[in-house]
Amino acid sequence: MDFLQTLKIALRALRTNKMRSFLTMLGIIIGIAAVIAMMAVGTGASYVISQQIASIGSNIILVIPGSTTSGGLRTGSGGAQTLSSDDVKAIMAECPSVAYAAGTVRTSGQVVYGNMNWSSIIMGGTPELFEIREWPVVSGRPINQDDENGAIKVCLLGQTVAENLFGSADPVGNIIRIKKIPFTVIGVLERKGQSPQGTDQDDAVFVPLRTAQRNLVRSQRTGIVGAVIVKAKNEELINKAESEIQSLLNQRHRITGGKEPDYSTRNLSEILAVAEKSAKAMSLLLGAVASISLIVGGIGIMNIMLVSVTERTREIGIRMAIGAKKNDILLQFMTEAVLLTMLGGLIGIALGAGGATVVSRLLEWPTMISFQSIAIAFIFSGAVGIFFGFYPAKKAAGLNPIDALRYE
Amino acid sequence: MGDQQFEALKGVSFDVTAGEFVAIMGASGSGKSTCMNILGCLDLPSSGSYLLDGLDVGGMTTNQLADIRNKKLGFVFQGFNLLARTPAIENVELPLVYAGLNAKERRQQAIVAMEQVGLAGKENNHPSQLSGGQQQRVAIARALVNNPSVILADEPTGNLDSSTTEEIMGLFTALNRQGITIIMVTHEHDVAAYAGRQITFKDGRIISDSKINQTD
Ligand SMILES: Nc1ncnc2c1ncn2[C@@H]1O[C@H](COP(=O)(O)OP(=O)(O)O)[C@@H](O)[C@H]1O
Ligand SMILES: [Mg+2]
């Protein structure tokens, strides 16, 4: 018996009871649609997070002043001024796993050009900062070592600042005032987009570290840095670099025995690992929800298939009398069940994808429908049909033709 | 009835030669249908044997029996037993589907069978759009589409009026003249008269067989 004919018979059977077929499929439709929509929202979100983390730069370790207590509460953060430019130089010179280290200071203030003004983050950093963040200029030139050594009043603009002060004009070569001090714009940085915390990374002005230390921030001592940003030589060396930095700083800051360090380090790959872990837990949860809804849908299919076998006992008898083998009957009812679930799966995929698109439009929430999730959903719906269709089909195939023919 | 054994047929023995037209008669409950089920390879005798074309059916697998029903036998039932919501032509094609013929061959043979029973032009009618006599013709077309050697008919005219009965019996007579063996169950003597041989059952036993009576 050819497969096309089997398919035709199954389609006719489903068409005969359109409403019933649809209601039976509903469980599968809802289950699959929910899975597809949730997976689309989930992968969309994790894609955005990984993009944002990548935008900070790869293999990065952050060293910030202030310690962490064993309970996790940070003491003396913000106000602490325990890291200096000398620490940065020492990290560069003495930690073999470190590629670059840059000291930074951070403040905020008004930036003025002509009659335009804009309040922004002002960041002081050594030239290495832009290597570490993998952040090139799109026009003009970057900050160089001469600017740093001479504490020259030059600045780089982030895209958001450039647009707000200069519109579409080229800012390079113009003088702007940062906290009332004139600076020459030497370049404009490439667009970065949002940080993982959701702030606009392009809303910032960058000046040489020493220029900022002298003119823009107050500190108790000279050469104080707000944070050190370090790039390890490669991914495998991140943890090694972190411990090298810790032992170096402990030595330099005379931290021995049980004394709390006056700084702390943060490793961005750890943050990434945590994000990945929670994404995995999330998909496990989604998987559980999906399998429950599919099992419920499958039981519905099984129920209706059993009803269908009983209703069509006579038909089965006729088919057997004129030469259908057990396997022909088995295949016929299996095809019907699988067709039911696969059709439900397809409708569910369409509905889920549509729902995800609507969500992303309305809530401006990124969604991504992967080919993989569609393939998995489709295969799963087919598997549900095979699993839950088998028992009713077996029952049909096991009927005795005489009893089946006599059935009223 | 459960575990209890009931002997529906007792000591029944007869031969049918190729090309015969046999009528099986008897009161209701006398074992006619049980006998037909065995002849039709739908049931196996609990003891004794049935040889079809010299082959003992008793030792065959269910798949082999299905093959015999498909290729050597054709069934006609009292209640027509057509598939509802299925066009006449597709009902006729059904045995060929299980014989593994392709769609084109099936359609060609089914059209020939429909013509043979005088239903050309009714191919796409559903059973509900046909009269009882026409439905039985579709069933006969379905029984003969595979060129079977035997057609088994259990009270084929039981649901039909007398003029339609005559038409159907005319059809059986014509098929018998073409060489097909026909074994038919009936209550009515005038229907049985179309057959060349009458076998009468009573309480699971054969009480008369016109072929044997003639030789007596
Ligand atoms: N599956 C069965 N179980 C028990 N008794 C049966 C079964 N099938 C038939 N019979 C009995 O066997 C006898 C013959 O039945 P059947 O062959 O159908 O008679 P007929 O077709 O001549 O009316 C009847 O008495 C019937 O009750
Ligand atoms: Mg009977």
XYZ file of C-alpha atoms and ligand atoms in Angstrom:
652
model
C 0.000 0.000 0.000
C 1.587 3.259 -1.051
C 2.197 6.086 1.368
C 0.329 8.688 -0.685
C -2.851 6.628 -0.426
C -2.345 6.187 3.332
C -1.957 9.952 3.651
C -5.085 10.528 1.574
C -7.139 8.173 3.752
C -5.849 9.868 6.915
C -6.644 13.339 5.546
C -10.166 12.237 4.634
C -10.695 10.856 8.137
C -9.543 14.142 9.688
C -11.697 16.205 7.312
C -14.764 14.152 8.197
C -14.616 15.494 11.759
C -13.112 18.935 11.182
C -14.145 20.450 14.495
C -13.099 17.414 16.479
C -9.735 17.241 14.708
C -9.141 20.915 15.445
C -10.076 20.632 19.123
C -7.840 17.594 19.439
C -4.958 19.483 17.889
C -5.512 22.457 20.177
C -3.451 20.970 23.019
C -0.484 20.484 20.679
C -1.032 23.876 19.051
C -0.977 25.718 22.376
C 1.993 23.732 23.696
C 4.121 24.242 20.607
C 3.127 27.904 20.232
C 4.101 28.604 23.845
C 7.437 26.860 23.413
C 8.254 28.691 20.184
C 7.264 32.093 21.586
C 9.139 31.617 24.846
C 12.211 30.302 23.069
C 12.109 33.272 20.683
C 11.938 35.759 23.548
C 14.579 33.859 25.520
C 17.133 33.561 22.706
C 16.451 37.175 21.717
C 17.248 38.330 25.236
C 20.359 36.194 25.622
C 21.587 37.333 22.205
C 21.274 40.961 23.271
C 23.030 40.263 26.578
C 25.922 38.508 24.870
C 26.172 41.374 22.351
C 26.323 43.883 25.174
C 28.905 41.898 27.093
C 30.965 41.599 23.919
C 30.695 45.371 23.466
C 32.662 45.884 26.686
C 35.550 43.968 25.168
C 36.821 40.450 25.586
C 39.009 38.930 28.351
C 38.500 41.860 30.686
C 39.191 42.111 34.419
C 38.078 45.135 36.388
C 40.000 46.288 39.481
C 38.086 48.717 41.673
C 38.940 50.336 44.988
C 37.237 49.157 48.202
C 37.003 45.637 49.523
C 34.331 43.005 49.637
C 33.513 41.576 53.031
C 32.969 37.871 53.398
C 29.220 38.544 53.501
C 29.466 40.184 50.118
C 28.831 43.718 51.358
C 31.228 46.171 49.905
C 32.721 48.633 52.366
C 34.138 52.015 51.582
C 33.244 51.774 47.931
C 33.173 54.929 45.827
C 34.906 57.115 48.381
C 37.938 54.872 48.619
C 40.978 56.126 46.763
C 43.299 53.190 47.086
C 44.443 52.579 43.511
C 47.045 54.701 41.774
C 48.680 55.115 38.397
C 51.722 53.389 39.879
C 49.612 50.280 40.569
C 48.561 50.327 36.925
C 52.167 50.586 35.750
C 53.131 47.714 38.074
C 50.327 45.494 36.753
C 51.478 46.177 33.168
C 55.097 45.478 34.017
C 54.864 42.545 36.422
C 51.860 40.424 35.507
C 52.870 38.133 32.615
C 49.297 37.127 31.729
C 48.170 40.732 31.288
C 48.174 42.237 27.802
C 47.118 45.769 28.724
C 46.137 47.681 31.834
C 44.606 51.140 31.842
C 43.850 53.461 34.748
C 40.621 55.373 34.492
C 38.827 58.112 36.355
C 35.243 59.030 35.904
C 33.134 62.084 36.514
C 30.190 63.795 34.916
C 29.547 67.369 33.878
C 28.412 69.822 31.257
C 30.017 69.742 27.831
C 29.511 72.937 25.826
C 30.072 73.818 22.165
C 28.883 77.262 21.042
C 25.318 77.573 22.272
C 24.838 73.776 22.516
C 25.354 72.003 25.779
C 25.036 68.400 26.892
C 25.476 66.686 30.227
C 27.623 63.579 29.887
C 29.988 61.126 31.511
C 33.599 62.294 31.355
C 36.158 59.540 31.430
C 39.902 59.898 31.840
C 41.960 57.010 30.514
C 45.407 56.076 29.259
C 45.732 55.224 25.535
C 45.585 51.481 26.378
C 41.936 51.902 27.398
C 40.850 51.934 23.746
C 42.882 48.817 22.953
C 41.297 47.024 25.889
C 37.767 48.056 24.973
C 38.453 47.387 21.267
C 37.035 50.793 20.535
C 38.522 52.605 17.502
C 37.894 56.173 16.294
C 35.848 56.663 13.135
C 37.253 60.110 12.440
C 40.294 62.047 13.667
C 42.899 60.222 15.739
C 42.953 58.358 19.060
C 44.551 59.633 22.289
C 48.298 58.868 22.212
C 51.103 58.600 24.737
C 52.224 62.226 24.103
C 48.748 63.493 25.029
C 48.943 61.386 28.194
C 52.478 62.325 29.182
C 51.893 66.043 28.586
C 48.398 66.057 30.174
C 47.233 67.790 26.992
C 43.637 69.110 26.910
C 42.338 66.966 24.043
C 39.234 64.770 23.950
C 37.436 62.034 22.028
C 33.642 62.198 21.697
C 31.212 59.301 21.885
C 28.630 59.220 19.066
C 25.772 60.458 21.269
C 27.759 63.486 22.487
C 28.975 64.280 18.974
C 25.423 64.212 17.612
C 24.044 66.385 20.390
C 26.743 69.053 20.143
C 27.587 69.034 16.428
C 24.606 67.430 14.673
C 25.864 66.030 11.414
C 28.949 68.311 11.260
C 32.455 66.903 11.875
C 33.562 67.845 15.417
C 37.277 67.115 14.819
C 39.442 70.207 15.347
C 36.798 72.194 17.219
C 37.164 73.472 20.779
C 34.580 72.393 23.369
C 34.368 73.250 27.068
C 34.290 70.463 29.623
C 33.406 71.796 33.074
C 34.256 75.243 31.625
C 37.786 74.157 30.569
C 38.496 74.284 26.823
C 39.473 70.995 25.106
C 40.295 70.289 21.464
C 38.257 67.485 19.881
C 40.759 65.148 18.205
C 38.431 62.310 17.226
C 35.040 60.636 17.331
C 34.657 57.064 18.586
C 32.807 54.247 16.834
C 29.257 53.552 17.988
C 29.071 50.961 20.840
C 25.408 50.835 21.827
C 24.034 49.813 25.187
C 26.000 48.287 28.055
C 24.687 45.191 29.881
C 23.357 47.569 32.540
C 21.379 49.369 29.862
C 23.318 52.633 29.790
C 24.287 54.330 26.539
C 28.022 53.742 26.174
C 28.221 56.372 23.444
C 27.123 59.112 25.843
C 30.686 59.819 27.064
C 33.678 62.094 26.498
C 37.194 60.679 26.858
C 40.287 62.646 27.862
C 43.860 61.528 28.749
C 44.050 60.132 32.309
C 46.588 62.641 33.551
C 44.608 65.553 32.057
C 41.531 64.380 33.949
C 43.453 63.816 37.185
C 44.838 67.356 37.051
C 41.820 69.293 35.805
C 38.552 67.417 36.219
C 38.535 65.250 39.363
C 39.507 65.991 42.928
C 41.594 63.565 44.881
C 43.464 63.385 48.175
C 46.687 62.414 46.432
C 48.035 62.805 42.919
C 47.891 59.859 40.564
C 44.745 58.314 42.040
C 42.697 56.197 39.600
C 39.017 55.325 40.001
C 39.346 51.890 38.434
C 41.838 49.790 36.540
C 40.638 47.956 33.484
C 42.835 45.026 32.446
C 42.896 42.799 29.394
C 44.280 39.296 29.781
C 46.390 37.917 26.939
C 43.731 35.350 26.072
C 40.618 33.656 27.421
C 42.485 30.826 29.150
C 44.667 33.311 31.016
C 41.829 35.396 32.539
C 41.814 33.565 35.860
C 45.613 33.440 36.007
C 45.854 37.153 35.266
C 43.338 37.851 38.004
C 45.379 35.974 40.627
C 48.604 37.628 39.413
C 46.985 41.030 39.897
C 45.712 40.050 43.342
C 49.094 38.854 44.623
C 50.832 41.909 43.140
C 48.387 44.360 44.714
C 48.427 42.500 48.052
C 52.177 42.866 48.070
C 52.111 46.533 47.048
C 49.348 47.414 49.504
C 50.912 45.308 52.300
C 47.896 43.096 52.748
C 48.886 40.024 54.704
C 47.280 37.382 56.875
C 43.594 37.952 57.497
C 43.610 41.615 56.459
C 40.846 42.652 54.032
C 42.165 43.805 50.646
C 41.460 47.483 49.899
C 40.450 46.697 46.318
C 38.431 44.055 44.564
C 38.594 42.424 41.154
C 35.763 41.465 38.848
C 36.083 39.071 36.012
C 33.654 39.598 33.124
C 33.919 35.999 32.031
C 32.435 35.063 35.412
C 29.482 37.327 34.741
C 29.124 35.661 31.361
C 29.257 32.233 32.971
C 26.508 33.214 35.409
C 24.382 34.539 32.546
C 24.935 31.303 30.623
C 24.014 29.239 33.663
C 20.758 31.088 34.203
C 19.988 30.829 30.489
C 20.479 27.057 30.754
C 18.221 26.845 33.806
C 15.655 28.886 31.908
C 15.694 26.591 28.888
C 15.424 23.568 31.198
C 12.318 25.109 32.738
C 10.914 25.849 29.276
C 11.640 22.271 28.313
C 9.688 21.032 31.320
C 6.713 23.272 30.525
C 6.876 22.155 26.911
C 6.955 18.468 27.707
C 4.033 18.774 30.120
C 1.883 20.581 27.563
C 2.875 18.100 24.882
C 2.061 15.146 27.133
C -1.339 16.650 27.906
C -1.877 17.251 24.182
C -0.707 13.724 23.431
C -3.171 12.199 25.883
C -5.935 14.133 24.118
C -4.786 12.689 20.795
C -4.730 9.167 22.240
C -8.232 9.603 23.632
C -9.678 10.765 20.333
C -7.845 8.091 18.386
C -9.351 5.431 20.656
C -12.813 6.897 20.032
C -12.075 6.960 16.319
C -10.995 3.312 16.285
C -14.224 2.301 18.029
C -16.363 4.384 15.685
C -14.676 2.941 12.656
C -14.608 -0.679 13.749
C -16.795 -1.668 10.803
C -14.581 0.196 8.348
C -11.569 -1.654 9.778
C -13.465 -4.940 9.327
C -14.242 -4.132 5.692
C -10.643 -3.226 4.969
C -9.392 -6.426 6.594
C -11.938 -8.594 4.746
C -10.778 -7.296 1.379
C -7.096 -7.779 2.069
C -5.687 -5.154 4.466
C -2.932 -6.626 6.613
C -2.444 -5.765 10.290
C 0.420 -3.444 9.351
C -1.734 -1.588 6.819
C -4.278 -0.785 9.539
C -1.545 0.080 12.049
C 0.092 2.429 9.568
C -3.228 4.031 8.665
C -4.060 5.001 12.245
C -0.472 5.971 13.071
C -0.439 8.238 10.032
C -3.656 9.818 11.209
C -2.257 10.500 14.702
C 1.058 11.837 13.403
C -0.715 13.981 10.821
C -2.860 15.395 13.604
C 0.106 16.271 15.823
C 2.321 17.522 12.995
C -0.452 19.723 11.665
C -0.954 20.972 15.222
C 2.802 21.485 15.459
C 2.882 23.527 12.250
C -0.029 25.712 13.343
C 1.631 26.074 16.750
C 4.924 27.124 15.154
C 3.159 29.725 13.009
C 1.173 31.008 15.973
C 4.209 31.075 18.265
C 6.348 32.874 15.684
C 3.528 35.349 15.045
C 3.060 35.897 18.777
C 6.784 36.465 19.277
C 6.849 39.001 16.444
C 3.891 40.863 17.917
C 5.555 40.874 21.358
C 8.785 42.220 19.902
C 6.918 44.955 17.986
C 4.676 46.038 20.854
C 7.138 45.797 23.737
C 10.259 46.506 21.676
C 11.651 43.334 23.172
C 14.089 41.542 20.914
C 12.986 38.090 19.769
C 14.836 35.527 17.689
C 13.230 32.467 16.147
C 15.969 29.980 15.448
C 15.671 27.344 12.762
C 16.764 24.916 15.457
C 13.789 25.649 17.709
C 11.381 25.201 14.782
C 12.990 21.909 13.805
C 12.886 20.648 17.403
C 9.240 21.671 17.818
C 8.283 19.950 14.564
C 10.130 16.728 15.327
C 8.689 16.720 18.840
C 5.127 17.097 17.642
C 5.682 14.178 15.283
C 7.162 12.102 18.101
C 4.122 12.818 20.279
C 1.912 11.496 17.474
C 3.953 8.320 17.150
C 4.034 7.749 20.909
C 0.392 8.416 21.688
C -0.946 7.085 18.397
C 0.684 3.704 18.770
C -1.659 2.181 21.337
C -4.917 3.054 19.495
C -3.401 1.965 16.175
C -2.270 -1.304 17.713
C -5.777 -1.820 19.025
C -7.249 -1.241 15.556
C -4.758 -3.598 13.911
C -5.497 -6.297 16.487
C -9.235 -6.418 15.734
C -10.709 -9.670 14.540
C -12.217 -9.047 11.071
C -15.398 -11.065 11.787
C -16.163 -9.209 15.024
C -15.287 -5.917 13.369
C -17.631 -6.594 10.438
C -20.469 -7.504 12.777
C -19.959 -4.333 14.885
C -22.926 -1.959 14.826
C -20.474 -17.007 25.972
C -16.949 -16.359 27.255
C -14.920 -19.534 27.614
C -17.797 -21.801 26.669
C -17.358 -23.644 23.422
C -20.196 -23.555 20.925
C -20.159 -25.859 17.961
C -21.643 -23.762 15.169
C -20.773 -26.360 12.525
C -20.691 -30.100 13.053
C -19.352 -32.658 10.594
C -19.808 -30.388 7.598
C -18.039 -31.682 4.515
C -18.456 -30.684 0.892
C -16.479 -29.927 -2.263
C -17.033 -27.074 -4.636
C -15.481 -27.326 -8.097
C -14.290 -24.296 -10.045
C -17.082 -22.538 -11.941
C -19.941 -23.736 -9.741
C -22.764 -21.510 -8.508
C -23.767 -22.727 -5.040
C -26.611 -21.478 -2.857
C -26.403 -22.148 0.874
C -29.770 -22.217 2.585
C -31.131 -22.799 6.031
C -32.896 -21.193 8.969
C -31.416 -18.334 10.891
C -28.698 -19.568 13.278
C -28.085 -22.750 11.325
C -24.392 -21.938 10.722
C -24.488 -20.454 7.210
C -22.439 -17.321 8.075
C -19.974 -19.333 10.135
C -19.436 -21.552 7.109
C -19.012 -18.519 4.832
C -16.447 -16.990 7.217
C -14.370 -20.144 6.974
C -14.726 -20.283 3.188
C -13.728 -16.602 3.118
C -10.580 -17.189 5.212
C -11.884 -14.762 7.831
C -12.107 -17.583 10.371
C -10.324 -20.882 10.816
C -12.116 -24.112 11.770
C -11.341 -25.229 15.339
C -11.012 -28.754 13.951
C -11.127 -30.205 10.473
C -9.617 -28.553 7.433
C -10.439 -26.284 4.519
C -8.504 -26.614 1.290
C -8.625 -23.736 -1.159
C -7.135 -24.508 -4.577
C -5.606 -27.611 -2.945
C -3.843 -25.540 -0.227
C -4.669 -26.086 3.457
C -5.618 -22.700 4.849
C -5.216 -23.882 8.462
C -1.460 -23.410 8.704
C -1.312 -19.967 7.186
C -0.309 -16.718 8.894
C -2.776 -13.831 9.164
C -0.818 -11.980 6.465
C -1.054 -14.963 4.099
C -4.801 -15.179 4.774
C -5.134 -11.449 4.057
C -3.335 -12.019 0.760
C -5.701 -14.858 -0.189
C -8.756 -12.728 0.645
C -7.274 -9.944 -1.407
C -6.328 -11.911 -4.523
C -8.467 -15.061 -4.724
C -11.712 -14.056 -3.027
C -14.333 -11.371 -3.397
C -16.901 -10.542 -0.708
C -20.472 -9.274 -1.067
C -22.378 -8.565 2.145
C -26.037 -8.167 2.978
C -25.460 -4.616 4.296
C -23.236 -3.639 1.310
C -20.415 -2.560 3.666
C -19.145 0.285 1.530
C -16.986 3.041 3.009
C -19.149 6.099 3.649
C -17.987 9.516 2.427
C -15.849 7.746 -0.148
C -16.662 7.919 -3.886
C -17.902 4.680 -5.495
C -14.804 4.376 -7.662
C -12.520 4.553 -4.618
C -14.571 1.861 -2.888
C -14.059 -0.334 -5.923
C -10.318 0.461 -5.956
C -9.830 -0.534 -2.321
C -8.728 -4.190 -2.849
C -6.203 -2.947 -5.427
C -4.807 -0.485 -2.894
C -3.958 -3.389 -0.602
C -2.690 -5.398 -3.576
C -0.099 -2.663 -4.083
C -1.146 -1.419 -7.519
C -0.335 2.153 -8.465
C -3.011 4.829 -8.771
C -3.260 4.651 -12.563
C -3.638 0.855 -12.732
C -6.191 0.982 -9.919
C -8.301 3.546 -11.683
C -8.249 1.657 -14.997
C -9.287 -1.677 -13.456
C -11.932 -0.035 -11.251
C -13.524 1.675 -14.264
C -13.742 -1.681 -16.071
C -15.372 -3.287 -12.999
C -17.863 -0.407 -12.685
C -18.816 -0.871 -16.344
C -19.233 -4.603 -15.815
C -21.877 -4.028 -13.131
C -23.578 -1.345 -15.214
C -22.575 1.652 -13.138
C -20.555 3.611 -15.710
C -20.993 7.295 -14.927
C -21.604 6.807 -11.204
C -17.889 6.710 -10.348
C -17.880 9.828 -8.216
C -21.155 9.255 -6.377
C -20.866 8.584 -2.688
C -22.749 5.523 -1.326
C -25.353 7.824 0.238
C -26.122 9.150 -3.265
C -26.872 5.655 -4.626
C -29.906 3.350 -4.300
C -29.615 0.042 -2.463
C -29.326 -1.914 -5.709
C -26.647 0.464 -6.975
C -24.752 0.198 -3.721
C -24.792 -3.590 -4.000
C -23.501 -3.273 -7.572
C -20.614 -1.150 -6.273
C -19.929 -3.878 -3.710
C -19.980 -6.513 -6.480
C -17.634 -4.382 -8.587
C -15.325 -4.191 -5.562
C -15.538 -8.002 -5.188
C -14.620 -8.695 -8.810
C -12.063 -5.932 -9.442
C -9.179 -8.220 -8.431
C -10.295 -10.990 -10.820
C -10.968 -13.432 -7.952
C -11.623 -17.135 -8.520
C -14.434 -17.176 -5.943
C -17.070 -14.637 -4.957
C -18.658 -15.174 -1.543
C -22.009 -13.472 -1.001
C -23.793 -13.616 2.393
C -27.476 -12.792 1.820
C -26.640 -10.301 -0.946
C -30.307 -9.601 -1.712
C -31.522 -9.593 1.878
C -31.920 -5.804 1.886
C -33.271 -5.439 -1.649
C -36.753 -5.439 -3.188
C -37.762 -8.154 -5.669
C -37.039 -6.321 -8.935
C -33.625 -5.216 -7.691
C -33.020 -8.759 -6.477
C -33.609 -9.973 -10.024
C -31.069 -7.492 -11.404
C -28.427 -8.497 -8.889
C -29.052 -12.202 -9.471
C -28.765 -11.576 -13.210
C -25.391 -10.029 -12.560
C -24.222 -13.016 -10.490
C -25.400 -15.412 -13.205
C -23.438 -13.454 -15.821
C -20.298 -13.470 -13.673
C -20.700 -17.218 -13.102
C -20.906 -17.743 -16.887
C -17.537 -15.940 -17.161
C -16.077 -18.709 -14.986
C -16.152 -17.201 -11.519
C -17.192 -19.618 -8.762
C -20.030 -18.152 -6.695
C -21.101 -19.263 -3.240
C -24.149 -17.425 -1.966
C -26.179 -17.589 1.241
C -29.885 -16.936 0.945
C -33.187 -17.552 2.728
C -35.331 -17.386 -0.368
C -35.994 -20.329 -2.639
C -36.525 -18.264 -5.786
C -33.106 -16.633 -5.217
C -31.534 -20.026 -4.555
C -33.046 -21.217 -7.838
C -30.540 -19.100 -9.769
C -27.768 -21.363 -8.445
C -26.921 -24.713 -9.996
C -26.572 -26.330 -6.580
C -28.348 -25.880 -3.250
C -26.897 -26.876 0.099
C -29.208 -26.692 3.141
C -27.993 -26.309 6.721
C -29.819 -27.119 9.923
C -28.323 -26.749 13.402
C -24.779 -26.717 12.056
C -25.195 -29.775 9.849
C -25.824 -30.196 6.128
C -29.249 -31.781 5.710
C -29.383 -31.708 1.936
C -27.077 -31.074 -0.996
C -28.760 -31.050 -4.442
C -25.549 -32.259 -6.137
C -25.401 -35.374 -3.961
C -29.173 -35.876 -4.193
C -28.900 -35.948 -8.013
C -26.263 -38.687 -7.936
C -28.336 -40.643 -5.431
N -18.754 -15.764 18.179
C -19.750 -16.603 18.512
N -19.837 -17.064 19.756
C -20.808 -17.929 20.104
N -21.745 -18.363 19.275
C -21.712 -17.911 18.007
C -20.715 -17.012 17.564
N -20.942 -16.780 16.246
C -22.033 -17.481 15.917
N -22.495 -18.143 16.948
C -23.665 -19.070 16.965
O -23.466 -19.989 15.953
C -24.685 -20.270 15.325
C -24.603 -20.079 13.844
O -24.493 -18.705 13.581
P -24.450 -18.128 12.073
O -23.415 -18.871 11.350
O -24.274 -16.659 12.152
O -25.884 -18.487 11.572
P -26.674 -18.000 10.277
O -25.778 -17.151 9.488
O -27.051 -19.268 9.599
O -27.870 -17.292 10.772
C -25.736 -19.385 15.983
O -26.462 -20.174 16.922
C -24.944 -18.325 16.682
O -25.608 -17.918 17.846
Mg -25.969 -15.121 8.830
